């Protein structure tokens, strides 16, 4: 079965760079059409899509955050990494990674999420 | 970006009720719409994709309809486990965008 799990720091300071890793199993990111995305959710607020990487290394970013985001994949390790620069307290949120099937931007399997707090 | 607007923002209902949640896109998205259910402290769960296709394992009391700009999620007979927050998401074009959520509460 497909599983995903996010890992990374729970606390970062303002202006620092956040690096989150999504480790997955049950699928391959070299399979045609498959993607892995990142979505975040500030406490008590709605979901916000951040980035998505496809099997062919096509990368898509939220326009409002594009200058701060980088998404990469390591197919051999079954991992996707998201970096976000210049963190600010408003970036405090639960960060999820999720599987995207078949050339779409739907998300059918999600990790449990990791809460990242930005505070000095 | 395509804006997704859900209504109502919250709704109170009883077990056994039929509930409908609406999602409107700021421009046409064909049938590229998904619905998710989220319970407190948990990740969202995909219920419906392509506006009306039921995700595997999701109970048949959930159904979706609509195309273009107007969509609905219907729960035919509420069960205790259905009380949660529901989000729509458009997958027609980048960036994918979510609605603000509809909280379904017990009356």
Tab-separated table of C-alpha atoms in Angstrom:
chain	number	residue	atom	x	y	z
A	1	UNK	CA	0.000	0.000	0.000
A	2	UNK	CA	1.055	3.599	-0.522
A	3	UNK	CA	2.451	5.451	2.481
A	4	UNK	CA	4.197	8.793	2.853
A	5	UNK	CA	5.888	10.376	5.831
A	6	UNK	CA	7.252	13.861	6.336
A	7	UNK	CA	10.372	14.592	8.360
A	8	UNK	CA	12.255	17.703	9.281
A	9	UNK	CA	12.649	20.285	12.019
A	10	UNK	CA	9.707	21.191	14.199
A	11	UNK	CA	11.114	24.628	15.042
A	12	UNK	CA	12.959	27.058	12.803
A	13	UNK	CA	14.014	30.641	13.379
A	14	UNK	CA	12.904	33.545	11.221
A	15	UNK	CA	15.066	33.990	8.093
A	16	UNK	CA	16.278	30.386	8.258
A	17	UNK	CA	15.784	27.822	5.500
A	18	UNK	CA	13.379	24.941	6.082
A	19	UNK	CA	14.187	21.544	4.592
A	20	UNK	CA	11.497	18.880	4.659
A	21	UNK	CA	11.836	15.321	3.403
A	22	UNK	CA	8.993	13.116	2.238
A	23	UNK	CA	9.865	9.418	2.337
A	24	UNK	CA	7.390	7.189	0.572
A	25	UNK	CA	6.711	3.554	-0.229
A	26	UNK	CA	4.271	1.592	-2.329
A	27	UNK	CA	4.925	3.442	-5.578
A	28	UNK	CA	7.794	4.652	-7.709
A	29	UNK	CA	8.389	8.219	-8.741
A	30	UNK	CA	9.741	6.891	-12.023
A	31	UNK	CA	6.302	5.600	-13.012
A	32	UNK	CA	4.757	7.626	-15.810
A	33	UNK	CA	2.221	10.170	-14.600
A	34	UNK	CA	2.985	9.984	-10.892
A	35	UNK	CA	3.780	13.030	-8.798
A	36	UNK	CA	4.435	14.043	-5.203
A	37	UNK	CA	3.233	17.350	-3.872
A	38	UNK	CA	3.499	19.495	-0.765
A	39	UNK	CA	0.539	21.190	0.857
A	40	UNK	CA	0.495	23.188	4.085
A	41	UNK	CA	-2.142	24.221	6.592
A	42	UNK	CA	-1.677	26.991	9.162
A	43	UNK	CA	-3.357	26.232	12.483
A	44	UNK	CA	-7.111	26.555	12.123
A	45	UNK	CA	-6.897	27.600	8.480
A	46	UNK	CA	-7.396	26.139	5.032
A	47	UNK	CA	-5.103	24.030	2.880
A	48	UNK	CA	-2.548	25.730	0.630
A	49	UNK	CA	-0.740	23.965	-2.186
A	50	UNK	CA	2.995	24.649	-2.371
A	51	UNK	CA	4.747	22.518	-4.986
A	52	UNK	CA	4.534	19.352	-7.063
A	53	UNK	CA	7.163	17.241	-8.804
A	54	UNK	CA	6.315	14.671	-11.462
A	55	UNK	CA	8.001	11.433	-12.542
A	56	UNK	CA	9.692	13.212	-15.451
A	57	UNK	CA	11.150	15.900	-13.128
A	58	UNK	CA	8.566	18.468	-14.204
A	59	UNK	CA	8.315	20.870	-11.256
A	60	UNK	CA	5.459	23.216	-10.416
A	61	UNK	CA	5.384	25.886	-7.728
A	62	UNK	CA	2.894	28.163	-6.062
A	63	UNK	CA	3.355	31.505	-7.840
A	64	UNK	CA	3.202	33.430	-4.572
A	65	UNK	CA	6.005	31.343	-3.032
A	66	UNK	CA	7.978	30.347	-6.105
A	67	UNK	CA	11.010	32.470	-5.271
A	68	UNK	CA	11.385	30.707	-1.913
A	69	UNK	CA	10.683	27.083	-2.855
A	70	UNK	CA	12.717	24.266	-4.350
A	71	UNK	CA	11.427	20.732	-4.833
A	72	UNK	CA	13.655	17.811	-5.785
A	73	UNK	CA	13.371	14.049	-5.938
A	74	UNK	CA	15.680	11.120	-5.309
A	75	UNK	CA	14.033	8.205	-7.046
A	76	UNK	CA	16.540	5.665	-5.735
A	77	UNK	CA	15.775	6.663	-2.138
A	78	UNK	CA	12.022	7.139	-2.663
A	79	UNK	CA	12.278	10.657	-1.320
A	80	UNK	CA	11.112	14.129	-2.245
A	81	UNK	CA	12.677	17.164	-0.602
A	82	UNK	CA	11.144	20.631	-0.251
A	83	UNK	CA	13.207	23.621	0.777
A	84	UNK	CA	11.693	26.952	1.737
A	85	UNK	CA	13.979	29.910	2.296
A	86	UNK	CA	13.597	32.984	4.479
A	87	UNK	CA	11.085	31.480	6.885
A	88	UNK	CA	8.695	33.808	8.684
A	89	UNK	CA	6.254	33.269	11.570
A	90	UNK	CA	3.379	33.300	9.048
A	91	UNK	CA	4.885	30.106	7.603
A	92	UNK	CA	3.992	28.257	10.805
A	93	UNK	CA	1.851	25.374	9.611
A	94	UNK	CA	1.436	21.641	9.300
A	95	UNK	CA	3.239	20.570	6.128
A	96	UNK	CA	1.924	17.551	4.241
A	97	UNK	CA	3.349	15.593	1.345
A	98	UNK	CA	0.933	13.679	-0.862
A	99	UNK	CA	0.843	11.314	-3.843
A	100	UNK	CA	-0.640	12.616	-7.068
A	101	UNK	CA	-1.895	9.992	-9.540
A	102	UNK	CA	-2.045	9.958	-13.291
A	103	UNK	CA	-0.953	13.332	-14.699
A	104	UNK	CA	-3.253	15.145	-12.320
A	105	UNK	CA	-2.977	17.421	-9.336
A	106	UNK	CA	-5.390	15.443	-7.191
A	107	UNK	CA	-3.895	14.008	-4.011
A	108	UNK	CA	-5.053	10.519	-3.134
A	109	UNK	CA	-2.598	9.511	-0.423
A	110	UNK	CA	-1.272	11.878	2.228
A	111	UNK	CA	1.410	11.759	4.882
A	112	UNK	CA	0.478	12.398	8.492
A	113	UNK	CA	1.872	15.910	8.335
A	114	UNK	CA	4.548	17.664	10.346
A	115	UNK	CA	3.991	20.846	12.324
A	116	UNK	CA	6.665	23.455	11.722
A	117	UNK	CA	6.771	26.447	14.023
A	118	UNK	CA	8.685	29.566	13.050
A	119	UNK	CA	9.783	31.493	16.105
A	120	UNK	CA	12.870	33.111	17.507
B	1	UNK	CA	-5.259	31.764	-9.817
B	2	UNK	CA	-8.684	30.140	-9.763
B	3	UNK	CA	-10.566	30.954	-6.563
B	4	UNK	CA	-12.712	28.281	-4.966
B	5	UNK	CA	-15.579	29.417	-2.753
B	6	UNK	CA	-17.445	26.969	-0.549
B	7	UNK	CA	-20.806	27.437	1.088
B	8	UNK	CA	-21.818	27.277	3.769
B	9	UNK	CA	-18.716	27.800	5.914
B	10	UNK	CA	-20.324	25.667	8.594
B	11	UNK	CA	-23.423	23.562	8.887
B	12	UNK	CA	-25.106	21.745	11.747
B	13	UNK	CA	-26.927	18.517	11.052
B	14	UNK	CA	-28.111	15.340	12.717
B	15	UNK	CA	-27.272	11.696	12.135
B	16	UNK	CA	-29.379	10.480	9.247
B	17	UNK	CA	-29.755	13.898	7.614
B	18	UNK	CA	-28.975	14.599	3.988
B	19	UNK	CA	-26.380	17.355	3.626
B	20	UNK	CA	-25.214	19.264	0.570
B	21	UNK	CA	-22.093	21.431	0.370
B	22	UNK	CA	-21.484	23.738	-2.566
B	23	UNK	CA	-18.234	24.810	-4.222
B	24	UNK	CA	-17.984	27.517	-6.867
B	25	UNK	CA	-14.952	28.171	-9.068
B	26	UNK	CA	-14.082	31.680	-10.233
B	27	UNK	CA	-13.771	30.340	-13.783
B	28	UNK	CA	-14.712	27.160	-15.587
B	29	UNK	CA	-12.783	24.065	-14.550
B	30	UNK	CA	-14.699	21.409	-16.530
B	31	UNK	CA	-14.907	18.442	-14.139
B	32	UNK	CA	-11.492	18.886	-12.581
B	33	UNK	CA	-12.690	18.993	-9.002
B	34	UNK	CA	-11.929	16.961	-5.905
B	35	UNK	CA	-13.507	16.793	-2.458
B	36	UNK	CA	-11.579	15.973	0.708
B	37	UNK	CA	-12.642	15.188	4.265
B	38	UNK	CA	-10.432	16.254	7.162
B	39	UNK	CA	-10.851	15.330	10.811
B	40	UNK	CA	-9.068	17.231	13.603
B	41	UNK	CA	-5.373	16.449	13.779
B	42	UNK	CA	-5.515	14.233	10.690
B	43	UNK	CA	-4.489	14.560	7.067
B	44	UNK	CA	-7.158	15.215	4.439
B	45	UNK	CA	-8.747	12.175	2.803
B	46	UNK	CA	-9.745	12.147	-0.854
B	47	UNK	CA	-13.454	11.379	-1.248
B	48	UNK	CA	-14.356	12.402	-4.793
B	49	UNK	CA	-12.275	13.239	-7.872
B	50	UNK	CA	-13.243	14.325	-11.376
B	51	UNK	CA	-16.298	15.957	-9.761
B	52	UNK	CA	-18.282	12.732	-9.401
B	53	UNK	CA	-15.924	9.742	-9.223
B	54	UNK	CA	-15.904	8.030	-5.851
B	55	UNK	CA	-12.443	7.244	-4.530
B	56	UNK	CA	-11.891	3.573	-3.756
B	57	UNK	CA	-13.059	2.630	-0.261
B	58	UNK	CA	-15.258	5.695	0.242
B	59	UNK	CA	-18.849	4.892	1.275
B	60	UNK	CA	-21.508	5.293	-1.384
B	61	UNK	CA	-23.451	7.783	0.757
B	62	UNK	CA	-20.945	10.351	-0.546
B	63	UNK	CA	-21.602	11.688	-4.027
B	64	UNK	CA	-20.430	14.611	-6.109
B	65	UNK	CA	-21.907	16.461	-9.052
B	66	UNK	CA	-21.392	19.502	-11.214
B	67	UNK	CA	-19.208	20.823	-13.974
B	68	UNK	CA	-17.950	24.171	-15.170
B	69	UNK	CA	-18.106	26.456	-12.147
B	70	UNK	CA	-20.664	24.948	-9.775
B	71	UNK	CA	-20.225	21.734	-7.832
B	72	UNK	CA	-21.878	19.927	-4.946
B	73	UNK	CA	-20.920	17.272	-2.435
B	74	UNK	CA	-23.851	15.368	-0.991
B	75	UNK	CA	-23.894	13.044	1.981
B	76	UNK	CA	-27.119	11.097	1.693
B	77	UNK	CA	-27.483	9.930	5.303
B	78	UNK	CA	-25.054	11.375	7.812
B	79	UNK	CA	-23.147	8.966	10.006
B	80	UNK	CA	-21.364	9.905	13.247
B	81	UNK	CA	-17.972	9.526	11.562
B	82	UNK	CA	-18.882	12.087	8.869
B	83	UNK	CA	-18.629	15.082	11.173
B	84	UNK	CA	-15.510	16.795	9.882
B	85	UNK	CA	-14.342	19.639	7.670
B	86	UNK	CA	-14.720	19.291	3.908
B	87	UNK	CA	-12.596	20.976	1.249
B	88	UNK	CA	-12.981	21.243	-2.497
B	89	UNK	CA	-9.932	21.574	-4.763
B	90	UNK	CA	-9.649	22.434	-8.438
B	91	UNK	CA	-7.189	20.444	-10.532
B	92	UNK	CA	-7.884	22.136	-13.861
B	93	UNK	CA	-4.845	24.376	-13.901
B	94	UNK	CA	-1.842	25.357	-11.840
B	95	UNK	CA	-1.749	26.352	-9.105
B	96	UNK	CA	-4.205	23.857	-7.629
B	97	UNK	CA	-6.407	25.760	-5.209
B	98	UNK	CA	-8.597	24.744	-2.301
B	99	UNK	CA	-11.795	26.153	-0.936
B	100	UNK	CA	-11.844	27.646	2.530
B	101	UNK	CA	-13.549	24.586	4.003
B	102	UNK	CA	-16.987	23.676	5.332
B	103	UNK	CA	-17.212	22.464	8.907
B	104	UNK	CA	-19.936	19.901	9.422
B	105	UNK	CA	-21.028	19.836	13.042
B	106	UNK	CA	-23.434	17.762	15.060
B	107	UNK	CA	-26.754	19.453	15.799
